[in-house]
Each structure stands twice: as structure tokens, then as C-alpha cells.
JSON list of C-alpha atoms in Angstrom, two decimals:
[
{"chain": "A", "resi": 1, "resn": "MET", "atom": "CA", "xyz": [0.04, 0.09, 0.02]},
{"chain": "A", "resi": 2, "resn": "VAL", "atom": "CA", "xyz": [0.90, 3.46, -0.73]},
{"chain": "A", "resi": 3, "resn": "TRP", "atom": "CA", "xyz": [-0.15, 6.51, 0.51]},
{"chain": "A", "resi": 4, "resn": "SER", "atom": "CA", "xyz": [0.34, 10.78, 0.90]},
{"chain": "A", "resi": 5, "resn": "LYS", "atom": "CA", "xyz": [-0.93, 12.76, 3.70]},
{"chain": "A", "resi": 6, "resn": "LEU", "atom": "CA", "xyz": [-1.16, 16.58, 2.20]},
{"chain": "A", "resi": 7, "resn": "THR", "atom": "CA", "xyz": [-1.57, 19.62, 5.18]},
{"chain": "A", "resi": 8, "resn": "VAL", "atom": "CA", "xyz": [-3.27, 22.72, 4.30]},
{"chain": "A", "resi": 9, "resn": "ARG", "atom": "CA", "xyz": [-3.01, 26.04, 6.44]},
{"chain": "A", "resi": 10, "resn": "GLY", "atom": "CA", "xyz": [-2.76, 29.08, 6.73]},
{"chain": "A", "resi": 11, "resn": "ILE", "atom": "CA", "xyz": [-5.83, 29.39, 5.21]},
{"chain": "A", "resi": 12, "resn": "ASP", "atom": "CA", "xyz": [-9.81, 30.34, 6.58]},
{"chain": "A", "resi": 13, "resn": "ASN", "atom": "CA", "xyz": [-10.69, 26.43, 6.74]},
{"chain": "A", "resi": 14, "resn": "ASP", "atom": "CA", "xyz": [-7.17, 24.85, 6.98]},
{"chain": "A", "resi": 15, "resn": "ARG", "atom": "CA", "xyz": [-7.29, 20.68, 6.10]},
{"chain": "A", "resi": 16, "resn": "THR", "atom": "CA", "xyz": [-5.60, 17.80, 6.04]},
{"chain": "A", "resi": 17, "resn": "ILE", "atom": "CA", "xyz": [-6.41, 15.07, 3.04]},
{"chain": "A", "resi": 18, "resn": "VAL", "atom": "CA", "xyz": [-4.07, 11.60, 3.59]},
{"chain": "A", "resi": 19, "resn": "THR", "atom": "CA", "xyz": [-5.02, 8.87, 0.77]},
{"chain": "A", "resi": 20, "resn": "HIS", "atom": "CA", "xyz": [-3.93, 5.60, 0.23]},
{"chain": "A", "resi": 21, "resn": "TYR", "atom": "CA", "xyz": [-3.81, 4.13, -2.47]},
{"chain": "A", "resi": 22, "resn": "TYR", "atom": "CA", "xyz": [-4.65, 0.17, -3.50]},
{"chain": "A", "resi": 23, "resn": "CYS", "atom": "CA", "xyz": [-3.79, -2.10, -6.80]},
{"chain": "A", "resi": 24, "resn": "GLY", "atom": "CA", "xyz": [-1.18, 0.50, -7.94]},
{"chain": "A", "resi": 25, "resn": "GLY", "atom": "CA", "xyz": [-3.56, 3.56, -7.52]},
{"chain": "A", "resi": 26, "resn": "GLU", "atom": "CA", "xyz": [-6.09, 1.94, -9.62]},
{"chain": "A", "resi": 27, "resn": "THR", "atom": "CA", "xyz": [-8.30, 2.00, -6.35]},
{"chain": "A", "resi": 28, "resn": "TRP", "atom": "CA", "xyz": [-7.92, 4.52, -3.63]},
{"chain": "A", "resi": 29, "resn": "MET", "atom": "CA", "xyz": [-9.40, 6.16, -0.59]},
{"chain": "A", "resi": 30, "resn": "THR", "atom": "CA", "xyz": [-9.62, 9.60, 0.85]},
{"chain": "A", "resi": 31, "resn": "HIS", "atom": "CA", "xyz": [-10.40, 10.98, 4.11]},
{"chain": "A", "resi": 32, "resn": "ARG", "atom": "CA", "xyz": [-10.25, 14.66, 4.43]},
{"chain": "A", "resi": 33, "resn": "MET", "atom": "CA", "xyz": [-10.65, 16.49, 7.75]},
{"chain": "A", "resi": 34, "resn": "ASP", "atom": "CA", "xyz": [-10.82, 19.85, 8.29]},
{"chain": "A", "resi": 35, "resn": "ARG", "atom": "CA", "xyz": [-9.55, 21.98, 11.12]},
{"chain": "A", "resi": 36, "resn": "SER", "atom": "CA", "xyz": [-13.53, 23.08, 11.84]},
{"chain": "A", "resi": 37, "resn": "GLY", "atom": "CA", "xyz": [-14.52, 19.85, 12.26]},
{"chain": "A", "resi": 38, "resn": "TYR", "atom": "CA", "xyz": [-16.11, 18.50, 8.51]},
{"chain": "A", "resi": 39, "resn": "GLU", "atom": "CA", "xyz": [-14.71, 15.17, 7.37]},
{"chain": "A", "resi": 40, "resn": "GLU", "atom": "CA", "xyz": [-15.46, 13.35, 3.94]},
{"chain": "A", "resi": 41, "resn": "ILE", "atom": "CA", "xyz": [-14.44, 10.07, 2.91]},
{"chain": "A", "resi": 42, "resn": "ILE", "atom": "CA", "xyz": [-13.85, 9.58, -0.92]},
{"chain": "A", "resi": 43, "resn": "HIS", "atom": "CA", "xyz": [-13.28, 5.45, -1.65]},
{"chain": "A", "resi": 44, "resn": "HIS", "atom": "CA", "xyz": [-12.75, 4.85, -5.28]},
{"chain": "A", "resi": 45, "resn": "THR", "atom": "CA", "xyz": [-13.10, 1.46, -6.59]},
{"chain": "A", "resi": 46, "resn": "LYS", "atom": "CA", "xyz": [-12.30, 0.07, -10.07]},
{"chain": "A", "resi": 47, "resn": "ILE", "atom": "CA", "xyz": [-14.54, -3.01, -10.30]},
{"chain": "A", "resi": 48, "resn": "GLY", "atom": "CA", "xyz": [-14.11, -3.70, -14.17]},
{"chain": "A", "resi": 49, "resn": "GLU", "atom": "CA", "xyz": [-11.98, -2.74, -17.29]},
{"chain": "A", "resi": 50, "resn": "ASP", "atom": "CA", "xyz": [-13.49, 0.48, -17.92]},
{"chain": "A", "resi": 51, "resn": "THR", "atom": "CA", "xyz": [-15.29, 0.80, -14.87]},
{"chain": "A", "resi": 52, "resn": "TRP", "atom": "CA", "xyz": [-15.54, 2.55, -10.89]},
{"chain": "A", "resi": 53, "resn": "HIS", "atom": "CA", "xyz": [-17.79, 2.40, -7.87]},
{"chain": "A", "resi": 54, "resn": "ILE", "atom": "CA", "xyz": [-17.44, 5.79, -6.38]},
{"chain": "A", "resi": 55, "resn": "THR", "atom": "CA", "xyz": [-18.41, 6.35, -2.77]},
{"chain": "A", "resi": 56, "resn": "ARG", "atom": "CA", "xyz": [-18.05, 9.78, -0.43]},
{"chain": "A", "resi": 57, "resn": "THR", "atom": "CA", "xyz": [-19.42, 10.15, 2.36]},
{"chain": "A", "resi": 58, "resn": "HIS", "atom": "CA", "xyz": [-19.53, 13.53, 4.93]},
{"chain": "A", "resi": 59, "resn": "LYS", "atom": "CA", "xyz": [-20.04, 14.66, 8.27]},
{"chain": "A", "resi": 60, "resn": "GLU", "atom": "CA", "xyz": [-20.38, 17.73, 9.83]},
{"chain": "A", "resi": 61, "resn": "ILE", "atom": "CA", "xyz": [-18.92, 18.66, 12.74]},
{"chain": "A", "resi": 62, "resn": "TYR", "atom": "CA", "xyz": [-20.44, 16.31, 15.90]},
{"chain": "A", "resi": 63, "resn": "GLY", "atom": "CA", "xyz": [-23.18, 14.92, 13.18]},
{"chain": "A", "resi": 64, "resn": "THR", "atom": "CA", "xyz": [-23.60, 12.30, 11.94]},
{"chain": "A", "resi": 65, "resn": "TRP", "atom": "CA", "xyz": [-22.41, 10.23, 8.68]},
{"chain": "A", "resi": 66, "resn": "LYS", "atom": "CA", "xyz": [-24.21, 11.55, 5.71]},
{"chain": "A", "resi": 67, "resn": "ILE", "atom": "CA", "xyz": [-23.97, 9.95, 1.65]},
{"chain": "A", "resi": 68, "resn": "ASN", "atom": "CA", "xyz": [-22.91, 12.79, -0.94]},
{"chain": "A", "resi": 69, "resn": "LEU", "atom": "CA", "xyz": [-22.59, 9.91, -3.71]},
{"chain": "A", "resi": 70, "resn": "ASN", "atom": "CA", "xyz": [-22.99, 6.14, -4.17]},
{"chain": "A", "resi": 71, "resn": "CYS", "atom": "CA", "xyz": [-22.52, 5.19, -8.14]},
{"chain": "A", "resi": 72, "resn": "VAL", "atom": "CA", "xyz": [-20.97, 3.69, -11.12]},
{"chain": "A", "resi": 73, "resn": "ILE", "atom": "CA", "xyz": [-18.65, 5.53, -13.55]},
{"chain": "A", "resi": 74, "resn": "TYR", "atom": "CA", "xyz": [-18.44, 3.67, -16.81]},
{"chain": "A", "resi": 75, "resn": "ASN", "atom": "CA", "xyz": [-16.14, 4.55, -19.40]},
{"chain": "A", "resi": 76, "resn": "MET", "atom": "CA", "xyz": [-17.56, 5.09, -22.91]},
{"chain": "A", "resi": 77, "resn": "PRO", "atom": "CA", "xyz": [-15.56, 3.92, -25.66]},
{"chain": "A", "resi": 78, "resn": "ASP", "atom": "CA", "xyz": [-16.74, 7.54, -27.63]},
{"chain": "A", "resi": 79, "resn": "GLY", "atom": "CA", "xyz": [-14.21, 8.83, -24.55]},
{"chain": "A", "resi": 80, "resn": "SER", "atom": "CA", "xyz": [-17.72, 9.92, -22.54]},
{"chain": "A", "resi": 81, "resn": "GLN", "atom": "CA", "xyz": [-18.88, 8.84, -19.42]},
{"chain": "A", "resi": 82, "resn": "ARG", "atom": "CA", "xyz": [-22.03, 7.12, -17.91]},
{"chain": "A", "resi": 83, "resn": "GLU", "atom": "CA", "xyz": [-22.89, 7.39, -14.34]},
{"chain": "A", "resi": 84, "resn": "VAL", "atom": "CA", "xyz": [-25.23, 4.96, -12.70]},
{"chain": "A", "resi": 85, "resn": "ARG", "atom": "CA", "xyz": [-26.75, 6.09, -9.26]},
{"chain": "A", "resi": 86, "resn": "PHE", "atom": "CA", "xyz": [-27.70, 4.32, -6.43]},
{"chain": "A", "resi": 87, "resn": "ASP", "atom": "CA", "xyz": [-27.61, 7.49, -3.52]},
{"chain": "A", "resi": 88, "resn": "SER", "atom": "CA", "xyz": [-31.20, 8.62, -3.89]},
{"chain": "A", "resi": 89, "resn": "PRO", "atom": "CA", "xyz": [-34.00, 8.43, -1.51]},
{"chain": "A", "resi": 90, "resn": "THR", "atom": "CA", "xyz": [-35.96, 5.79, -1.51]}
]
């Protein structure tokens, strides 16, 4: 596993972003932590040759985790992408 850490300071909202890379960087997880208490996690998983599953969750300070995005992205032969979302309210 390879990982990176970026700390941004000196702005209104300092933050740290840690990313863990797997499978040669084709799959990764990023955790963002802001000084304000906001956190976000992004999972980016390669599930096929041209197919990715992406989930994004976040929480405000003292809040609960909420889903921002849960989708599958398909890279199309013409260079475009098709997105199928699974995060609509029931």
C-alpha cells in the first residue's frame, strides 16, 4: 500500500487530506479532515476494465455520516462517461 498526506494551513479552513492507494493506484480511499470538524471520505474502486464504483460520505462537526454520492462510472468507447447513481432517497 502507498499513501500520501497533504496538510493545508494558512487559509480560512485548514485541512488534512490522507489518501491510501491500492492495486497500483487504480483503487484508492481519501479521508479529508478540516479544522472546523468537517470530514469526508471518498472510496474510488476499480471494478472492471473501464468501470469504477465511487462513494463519498461526509459529516459536519458533531454530526452523523451522510452519503454524498454512491455511483458506478463507465468509461464509454467514445471517450465519454456514463454514471449510474444509487444514492437517491427511497
